[in-house]
Amino acid sequence: MKYQKWDQAAPDRKAVLALRESGLPALASLALCARGVEDPEAARAFLSAGEGELPDPFLMKDMDKAAERVALALERGEHMAVYGDYDVDGITSTCLLTRFLRERGGRVTPYIPDRLEEGYGLNREALNTLRERGVSLIVTVDCGITALEEADYAASLGLDLVITDHHECKERLPRALAVVDPRQKDCGYPFPCLAGVGVALKLALALTPPEEREGVLEDYADLAAVGTVADVMKLTGENRAIVRRGLSRLERDPRPGFRALLRESRAEDRGVNASTVGFTLAPRINAAGRMGRPALAAELFLTDDPIRAEELSRSLCALNRERQQTEALIFQECLARLDREPAQRRRAIVLAGEGWHQGVVGIVASRLAERYACPAFMICLQDGKGKGSCRSFGGFNLFEALESCAGLLEGYGGHALAAGFTIREEQIGAFRRRIEACVEAWTGGGGLVSTLEIDAELPDASLLTLEEVEGLDILEPCGAGNPKPVFSLRCCTVSALNEVGGGRHLKLRLTKGGTVLDAIFFSTTAADAGVAPGDRVDVAFTPQINEFRGSRAVQLQLCDLKAAPTRMEAERAVYDRLRRGDALSPREAEALIPSRAEFAAVWRYLNGHARLGRVEDTARRLARGVSRTYGIKETVMRTLVCLDVMDERGLIRVEQSTDHLRIDLCQVERKVDLEGSELMKRLRRLAGEG
């Protein structure tokens, strides 16, 4: 198992049926109901997000001040700088606002700091350089919200500063002409989850007359969509609207930079969705910033020359290959170090190293967090100082943790799930202890558990048709906050398997109830998965369409698999979940409901085998005895439900220890209504009967 726990939703059967009757596909209906979208009207509202108007940009705090100052600079012909970040969000933000202002006659210099030489955000050297070039106004995008000293220094140089950002805010804000960040506590903007590029887009819209905003949104939604998806923003609400528009533009009429990058990465003819952005475009754009050459990516989206765009795209793809090699070396070094450390009660990973590439340690932190199921902090050391990148696991809030460590840090910033910090080498030991204490307090000492969220168990593998899997496209764009649907199937047989991609991935053929399914498990070998032909497994997966040599077929992209329990183990597991009060699927609840004949058979069997009013036996032998004596198909779990209901209604008293049952029969003079049992009522509600 890749995950320690599978958390499987149990969509309401009636709600699923209502969505299907409204015209939605079965798989999409299951996924929507699992996520709380249970009636047709709510489904229509969710699926149509993006068709209405976006919120007024002036609802954002200080947007009026920001727009007024930028409009004045345009009117006066001032030299402006758009100062961004070196990740995808920052690069697309910089290009969006630069292009917008230039198209309105603005004299604009885009500036993205060198990750390796300058680090993140505003810095004094850059401010000096821009002042020397004659810049009088700096507009930050995707950075600046924590630049307290740098904002004061800009003012001392006579530079006007407008900050637009989306990162978490500290108690004190920088002194600037305007600070635009929807995460400010007193902002009140109706959708605070915008990416940095989303905030930059809102500034562009604020500078546009209302009757022209639709055109601006159409022109720049592609850049906004790529930055939003790449920064793993929630694809709900306004982000869903922006990304949907942007993906449509990317597929229909991409600007030269995107067209060239799609062609160079061999994704031009495959259709563009959020996955294309997240797994194909974003890594190549990010590589420029990670490897210290963000200007290449910025130029790619500022140029209108197709030939230059082709050259730049080739450079980005080459940088991405270099990034992958560097990342792999650091990752293997970290694995070797962690393997030498005791793993007991590892609450967090804090590693520091000399010579590590600052641009790739964030990706390594992500891989380590996923592999070891805990937050990971990677620190690049040089001359006694460390620059750190960290990634969360299990929802642990990194920004709050870094806030609690502020006395040990030189600086910090970021989000709950991804952040950066600077620290002196001698403070790393204390920092590690403080972070471990934060994780322990956050988990209540119980430790973090790797959990796979599953939308629903499929009752039948025959649902996985081309039409149904294609029907899942109505849920797009999928990503953070609206992930691709994950379903499960029980008791599949592995009929064949082989390793592909140089042994890095596992391809399987599964059979389930006469249906044959192809599956792929990325970054997993047969040894990792612990499977062989003939094994019976439970699988969790995202269904997709695989196109090969002109043919199209359903393929399961596995998220995890585990050995299927025996029938006895499976039955007992469902019964135990019932006893704990866990969610059950309608099919599971239905399978637990005894018939009148089964109740009667259990009651007669107990009366016939009681000695001095007591029966002692195991659940398995008792169920087998009832079945053989009365010729009915009895299961262990329904036998146990019969006993629980009779106990609740006062007919018997049951004591269970492991699998041993001690059952005392009670003297009852009246007729007992077993259907009046609270347990039976609950089971019928879960099964959709009540």
Coordinates of C-alpha atoms in Angstrom, one line a residue, residues 78-507:
E78 CA 6.5 57.4 -16.2
H79 CA 8.9 54.5 -16.3
M80 CA 7.3 51.6 -14.4
A81 CA 8.7 48.2 -13.3
V82 CA 6.6 45.1 -12.8
Y83 CA 8.6 43.2 -10.1
G84 CA 7.7 39.5 -9.9
D85 CA 8.7 36.1 -8.6
Y86 CA 10.7 33.3 -10.4
D87 CA 8.1 30.6 -10.2
V88 CA 5.3 30.0 -12.7
D89 CA 2.8 32.2 -10.8
G90 CA 5.3 35.0 -10.6
I91 CA 6.4 34.7 -14.2
T92 CA 2.9 34.7 -15.6
S93 CA 1.9 37.6 -13.3
T94 CA 4.9 39.6 -14.5
C95 CA 4.1 38.9 -18.2
L96 CA 0.4 39.6 -17.8
L97 CA 0.8 43.0 -16.3
T98 CA 3.7 44.0 -18.4
R99 CA 1.9 43.1 -21.6
F100 CA -1.3 44.8 -20.4
L101 CA 0.5 48.1 -19.5
R102 CA 2.6 48.1 -22.7
E103 CA -0.5 47.7 -24.8
R104 CA -1.9 50.8 -23.2
G105 CA 1.2 52.8 -24.0
G106 CA 3.1 52.2 -20.8
R107 CA 6.9 52.3 -20.5
V108 CA 7.4 49.1 -18.5
T109 CA 10.4 47.1 -17.4
P110 CA 9.7 43.5 -16.2
Y111 CA 12.0 42.4 -13.4
I112 CA 12.3 38.9 -12.0
P113 CA 15.1 38.4 -9.4
D114 CA 17.7 35.6 -9.9
R115 CA 16.8 32.9 -7.5
L116 CA 20.4 31.8 -6.9
E117 CA 21.9 35.3 -6.7
E118 CA 19.2 37.5 -5.2
G119 CA 16.7 35.1 -3.6
Y120 CA 12.9 35.7 -3.3
G121 CA 11.2 39.0 -3.4
L122 CA 12.3 42.6 -3.2
N123 CA 15.9 43.3 -2.5
R124 CA 18.0 46.5 -2.1
E125 CA 20.3 45.8 -5.0
A126 CA 17.4 45.4 -7.4
L127 CA 15.8 48.6 -6.1
N128 CA 19.0 50.5 -6.7
T129 CA 19.3 49.1 -10.2
L130 CA 15.7 50.1 -11.1
R131 CA 16.1 53.6 -9.7
E132 CA 19.3 54.1 -11.7
R133 CA 17.3 53.1 -14.8
G134 CA 14.9 55.9 -14.2
V135 CA 12.0 53.8 -12.7
S136 CA 9.7 55.9 -10.5
L137 CA 6.9 53.3 -9.8
I138 CA 7.3 49.6 -8.9
V139 CA 4.3 47.3 -9.0
T140 CA 5.0 43.9 -7.3
V141 CA 3.2 40.8 -8.4
D142 CA 3.1 37.5 -6.4
C143 CA 5.5 39.0 -3.9
G144 CA 6.1 41.9 -1.5
I145 CA 3.6 41.3 1.3
T146 CA 6.4 40.6 3.8
A147 CA 9.0 43.1 2.4
L148 CA 8.9 45.5 5.4
E149 CA 12.5 46.8 5.3
E150 CA 12.6 46.8 1.5
A151 CA 9.5 48.9 1.2
D152 CA 11.0 51.5 3.5
Y153 CA 14.2 51.5 1.5
A154 CA 12.3 52.0 -1.7
A155 CA 10.7 55.1 -0.2
S156 CA 14.1 56.4 0.8
L157 CA 15.1 56.2 -2.8
G158 CA 12.1 58.1 -3.9
L159 CA 10.4 55.1 -5.5
D160 CA 6.7 54.7 -5.3
L161 CA 5.6 51.2 -4.4
V162 CA 2.4 49.3 -5.2
I163 CA 2.2 45.8 -3.8
T164 CA 0.0 43.1 -5.2
D165 CA 0.4 39.7 -3.7
H166 CA -1.6 36.7 -2.5
H167 CA 0.6 35.1 0.2
E168 CA -0.2 35.0 3.9
C169 CA 0.0 38.3 5.6
K170 CA 2.0 39.0 8.8
E171 CA 0.7 41.2 11.6
R172 CA 2.6 44.2 10.1
L173 CA 2.3 45.2 6.5
P174 CA 4.8 47.0 4.3
R175 CA 4.5 50.8 4.0
A176 CA 3.4 51.3 0.4
L177 CA 1.1 53.5 -1.6
A178 CA -1.2 50.5 -1.9
V179 CA -1.2 46.9 -0.6
V180 CA -3.5 44.6 -2.6
D181 CA -3.7 41.1 -1.1
P182 CA -7.1 39.3 -0.8
R183 CA -5.7 37.4 2.2
Q184 CA -5.6 40.6 4.4
K185 CA -7.9 40.1 7.3
D186 CA -9.8 43.3 6.6
C187 CA -10.0 42.9 2.8
G188 CA -13.5 41.4 2.5
Y189 CA -13.0 40.3 -1.1
P190 CA -15.5 37.5 -1.7
F191 CA -12.8 35.1 -3.1
P192 CA -9.5 35.3 -1.1
C193 CA -7.9 32.2 -2.8
L194 CA -6.7 33.9 -6.0
A195 CA -3.2 33.2 -7.2
G196 CA -0.7 36.0 -7.6
V197 CA -1.5 36.1 -11.3
G198 CA -5.2 36.3 -10.4
V199 CA -4.6 39.5 -8.3
A200 CA -2.5 40.9 -11.2
L201 CA -5.4 40.2 -13.5
K202 CA -7.8 42.0 -11.2
L203 CA -5.5 45.1 -11.3
A204 CA -5.6 45.0 -15.1
L205 CA -9.4 44.7 -15.0
A206 CA -9.5 47.6 -12.5
L207 CA -7.6 49.7 -15.0
T208 CA -10.1 48.8 -17.7
P209 CA -13.5 50.5 -18.3
P210 CA -16.3 48.0 -17.3
E211 CA -17.6 47.6 -20.9
E212 CA -14.1 46.5 -22.0
R213 CA -13.3 44.0 -19.2
E214 CA -14.6 41.0 -21.1
G215 CA -12.1 41.5 -23.8
V216 CA -9.2 41.9 -21.3
L217 CA -10.3 38.7 -19.6
E218 CA -10.3 36.9 -22.9
D219 CA -6.9 38.2 -23.8
Y220 CA -5.1 37.3 -20.5
A221 CA -7.0 34.3 -19.1
D222 CA -4.4 31.9 -20.5
L223 CA -1.6 33.4 -18.5
A224 CA -3.9 33.6 -15.4
A225 CA -4.9 30.0 -15.8
V226 CA -1.4 28.7 -16.1
G227 CA -0.2 30.6 -13.0
T228 CA -3.3 29.6 -11.0
V229 CA -3.0 25.8 -11.8
A230 CA 0.8 25.8 -11.3
D231 CA 0.6 27.4 -7.9
V232 CA -1.9 24.7 -6.8
M233 CA -4.7 27.2 -6.0
K234 CA -8.2 25.8 -5.3
L235 CA -10.0 25.4 -8.6
T236 CA -13.3 26.5 -7.2
G237 CA -15.2 29.8 -7.4
E238 CA -13.5 32.6 -9.3
N239 CA -10.4 30.4 -10.0
R240 CA -12.6 27.9 -11.7
A241 CA -14.0 30.6 -13.9
I242 CA -10.5 32.0 -14.8
V243 CA -9.0 28.6 -15.5
R244 CA -11.9 27.4 -17.6
R245 CA -11.6 30.5 -19.8
G246 CA -7.8 30.2 -20.0
L247 CA -7.8 26.6 -20.9
S248 CA -10.2 27.3 -23.7
R249 CA -7.9 30.0 -25.0
L250 CA -4.9 27.7 -24.8
E251 CA -6.6 25.0 -26.8
R252 CA -8.3 27.3 -29.3
D253 CA -5.7 30.0 -30.0
P254 CA -2.6 29.9 -27.9
R255 CA -0.2 32.8 -28.0
P256 CA 3.2 32.1 -29.7
G257 CA 5.0 31.2 -26.4
F258 CA 2.4 28.6 -25.3
R259 CA 2.1 27.2 -28.8
A260 CA 5.8 26.6 -29.1
L261 CA 6.1 25.1 -25.6
L262 CA 3.2 22.8 -26.2
R263 CA 4.8 21.7 -29.5
E264 CA 8.3 21.2 -28.0
S265 CA 6.9 19.2 -25.1
R266 CA 4.8 17.0 -27.5
A267 CA 1.5 18.0 -26.1
E268 CA 0.2 20.1 -29.0
D269 CA -2.3 17.6 -30.3
R270 CA -3.5 16.0 -27.1
G271 CA -5.9 18.6 -25.9
V272 CA -5.2 21.1 -23.1
N273 CA -6.6 20.7 -19.6
A274 CA -5.4 21.4 -16.1
S275 CA -3.3 18.3 -16.0
T276 CA -1.5 19.5 -19.2
V277 CA -0.7 22.7 -17.4
G278 CA 0.3 21.1 -14.1
F279 CA 2.4 18.2 -15.5
T280 CA 3.7 19.5 -18.8
L281 CA 3.8 23.3 -19.1
A282 CA 4.5 24.2 -15.4
P283 CA 7.6 22.1 -14.8
R284 CA 9.3 23.5 -18.0
I285 CA 8.4 27.1 -17.1
N286 CA 9.4 26.6 -13.5
A287 CA 12.8 25.1 -14.6
A288 CA 13.8 28.6 -15.8
G289 CA 13.4 30.1 -12.4
R290 CA 14.8 27.0 -10.6
M291 CA 18.0 27.0 -12.7
G292 CA 18.5 30.7 -12.3
R293 CA 17.3 31.9 -15.8
P294 CA 13.7 33.2 -15.2
A295 CA 14.2 35.8 -18.0
L296 CA 14.0 33.0 -20.6
A297 CA 10.5 32.1 -19.5
A298 CA 9.4 35.7 -19.2
E299 CA 10.7 36.5 -22.7
L300 CA 8.8 33.4 -24.0
F301 CA 5.4 34.9 -23.0
L302 CA 6.3 38.5 -24.0
T303 CA 7.5 37.7 -27.5
D304 CA 5.1 37.6 -30.5
D305 CA 7.8 36.1 -32.7
P306 CA 7.1 32.4 -33.4
I307 CA 10.7 31.6 -34.4
R308 CA 12.1 33.2 -31.2
A309 CA 9.4 31.3 -29.2
E310 CA 10.6 28.0 -30.6
E311 CA 14.2 28.8 -29.6
L312 CA 13.1 29.7 -26.1
S313 CA 10.9 26.6 -25.7
R314 CA 13.9 24.4 -26.6
S315 CA 16.0 26.1 -24.0
L316 CA 13.3 25.7 -21.3
C317 CA 12.9 22.0 -22.1
A318 CA 16.7 21.5 -21.9
L319 CA 16.7 23.4 -18.5
N320 CA 14.0 21.1 -17.3
R321 CA 16.0 18.0 -18.1
E322 CA 19.0 19.5 -16.2
R323 CA 16.7 20.2 -13.3
Q324 CA 15.5 16.6 -13.2
Q325 CA 19.0 15.3 -13.1
T326 CA 20.0 17.7 -10.3
E327 CA 16.9 16.9 -8.3
A328 CA 17.4 13.1 -8.6
L329 CA 20.9 13.4 -7.2
I330 CA 19.8 15.4 -4.2
F331 CA 16.8 13.1 -3.6
Q332 CA 19.0 10.0 -3.6
E333 CA 21.4 11.6 -1.1
C334 CA 18.5 12.5 1.2
L335 CA 17.1 8.9 1.0
A336 CA 20.6 7.6 2.0
R337 CA 20.8 9.9 5.0
L338 CA 17.2 9.2 6.1
D339 CA 17.8 5.4 5.9
R340 CA 20.7 5.8 8.4
E341 CA 18.4 7.6 10.9
P342 CA 16.0 5.9 13.2
A343 CA 12.5 6.2 11.7
Q344 CA 10.5 5.7 14.9
R345 CA 8.1 8.5 15.5
R346 CA 9.5 10.7 12.7
R347 CA 7.3 13.8 13.0
A348 CA 9.1 15.9 10.4
I349 CA 12.1 15.9 8.1
V350 CA 14.6 18.7 8.5
L351 CA 17.7 18.2 6.4
A352 CA 20.5 20.6 5.6
G353 CA 23.3 20.3 3.1
E354 CA 26.2 22.2 1.5
G355 CA 26.2 22.5 -2.3
W356 CA 22.6 21.7 -2.8
H357 CA 20.9 23.5 -5.7
Q358 CA 18.5 26.1 -4.2
G359 CA 16.2 25.9 -7.2
V360 CA 15.3 22.2 -6.8
V361 CA 15.1 21.5 -3.1
G362 CA 11.5 22.5 -2.9
I363 CA 10.6 19.6 -5.3
V364 CA 12.8 17.3 -3.3
A365 CA 10.9 18.4 -0.1
S366 CA 7.6 17.5 -1.9
R367 CA 8.9 14.0 -2.8
L368 CA 10.2 13.4 0.7
A369 CA 7.0 14.6 2.4
E370 CA 5.0 12.2 0.2
R371 CA 7.3 9.3 0.7
Y372 CA 7.7 9.6 4.5
A373 CA 4.2 11.0 5.3
C374 CA 5.4 14.0 7.2
P375 CA 6.3 17.7 6.5
A376 CA 9.7 18.2 4.9
F377 CA 12.2 21.1 5.3
M378 CA 15.2 21.3 3.0
I379 CA 18.0 23.8 3.9
C380 CA 20.7 24.8 1.5
L381 CA 23.8 25.9 3.4
Q382 CA 26.5 28.3 2.4
D383 CA 28.9 30.2 4.6
G384 CA 26.9 29.5 7.8
K385 CA 23.6 30.6 6.4
G386 CA 20.7 28.5 5.1
K387 CA 18.0 29.1 2.6
G388 CA 15.1 26.7 3.2
S389 CA 12.1 25.4 1.3
C390 CA 9.4 23.3 2.9
R391 CA 6.3 21.3 1.9
S392 CA 3.4 20.2 4.0
F393 CA 1.8 16.8 4.5
G394 CA -1.6 16.0 5.8
G395 CA -2.8 19.6 6.0
F396 CA -0.1 20.7 8.5
N397 CA 0.1 24.5 8.3
L398 CA 3.6 25.5 7.4
F399 CA 3.1 29.3 7.6
E400 CA 1.8 29.0 11.2
A401 CA 4.7 26.7 12.1
L402 CA 7.2 29.1 10.7
E403 CA 5.5 31.9 12.6
S404 CA 6.0 30.0 15.9
C405 CA 9.7 29.7 14.9
A406 CA 10.2 33.3 14.0
G407 CA 12.8 33.9 16.8
L408 CA 15.0 31.3 15.2
L409 CA 14.7 32.5 11.6
E410 CA 16.1 35.4 9.6
G411 CA 12.9 35.6 7.5
Y412 CA 10.1 33.5 6.2
G413 CA 7.0 33.6 4.0
G414 CA 4.6 31.6 1.9
H415 CA 1.5 29.5 2.2
A416 CA 0.1 26.9 4.6
L417 CA 1.3 24.1 2.2
A418 CA 4.5 25.5 0.7
A419 CA 6.8 28.1 2.2
G420 CA 10.4 29.4 2.3
F421 CA 12.7 30.6 5.1
T422 CA 16.2 31.7 5.9
I423 CA 18.1 30.5 9.0
R424 CA 21.6 30.6 10.4
E425 CA 23.3 27.2 10.6
E426 CA 23.7 27.2 14.4
Q427 CA 19.9 27.5 14.8
I428 CA 19.0 24.4 12.7
G429 CA 19.0 22.0 15.7
A430 CA 16.6 24.2 17.7
F431 CA 14.5 24.7 14.6
R432 CA 14.2 20.9 14.1
R433 CA 13.1 20.4 17.7
R434 CA 10.6 23.3 17.5
I435 CA 9.1 21.9 14.2
E436 CA 8.8 18.4 15.6
A437 CA 7.0 19.9 18.7
C438 CA 4.6 21.8 16.3
V439 CA 3.7 18.6 14.4
E440 CA 3.2 16.7 17.6
A441 CA 0.9 19.4 19.0
W442 CA -1.0 19.6 15.7
T443 CA -1.6 15.9 15.6
G444 CA -2.2 15.5 19.3
G445 CA 0.7 13.1 19.5
G446 CA -0.9 10.6 17.2
G447 CA 1.3 11.2 14.2
L448 CA 0.3 12.0 10.6
V449 CA -1.3 9.3 8.5
S450 CA -1.1 9.2 4.7
T451 CA -4.7 9.1 3.5
L452 CA -6.1 8.6 0.1
E453 CA -9.4 10.3 -0.5
I454 CA -11.7 8.1 -2.6
D455 CA -14.9 9.5 -4.1
A456 CA -16.8 6.2 -4.3
E457 CA -16.5 2.4 -4.7
L458 CA -17.9 1.3 -8.0
P459 CA -20.6 -1.3 -7.7
D460 CA -19.8 -2.7 -11.1
A461 CA -16.7 -2.6 -13.3
S462 CA -19.0 -2.4 -16.4
L463 CA -19.5 1.3 -15.5
L464 CA -16.0 2.0 -16.9
T465 CA -17.1 2.6 -20.5
L466 CA -15.6 5.1 -22.9
E467 CA -18.7 7.2 -22.7
E468 CA -18.8 7.3 -18.9
V469 CA -15.1 8.1 -18.6
E470 CA -15.4 10.8 -21.2
G471 CA -18.4 12.1 -19.2
L472 CA -16.0 13.0 -16.3
D473 CA -14.7 15.9 -18.5
I474 CA -17.7 18.0 -17.3
L475 CA -15.9 18.2 -13.9
E476 CA -12.9 20.0 -15.5
P477 CA -10.9 21.9 -14.7
C478 CA -9.7 19.5 -12.0
G479 CA -7.0 20.3 -9.5
A480 CA -6.7 21.6 -5.9
G481 CA -10.1 21.8 -4.3
N482 CA -11.7 19.9 -7.2
P483 CA -9.3 16.9 -7.8
K484 CA -9.7 14.3 -10.5
P485 CA -12.2 11.7 -9.3
V486 CA -10.8 8.7 -7.6
F487 CA -12.9 5.4 -7.5
S488 CA -12.2 2.0 -6.1
L489 CA -12.9 -1.6 -7.1
R490 CA -12.7 -4.6 -4.8
C491 CA -11.4 -8.1 -5.5
C492 CA -9.8 -7.6 -8.9
T493 CA -7.6 -10.4 -10.2
V494 CA -4.2 -9.5 -11.6
S495 CA -4.1 -11.5 -14.8
A496 CA -0.9 -10.0 -16.1
L497 CA 1.7 -7.4 -15.3
N498 CA 5.0 -6.0 -16.7
E499 CA 7.3 -3.1 -15.9
V500 CA 7.5 -0.3 -18.5
G501 CA 9.4 3.0 -18.9
G502 CA 12.7 1.5 -18.2
G503 CA 11.4 -0.4 -15.1
R504 CA 10.0 2.8 -13.5
H505 CA 6.3 2.1 -13.9
L506 CA 4.0 -0.9 -13.6
K507 CA 1.5 -1.9 -16.2

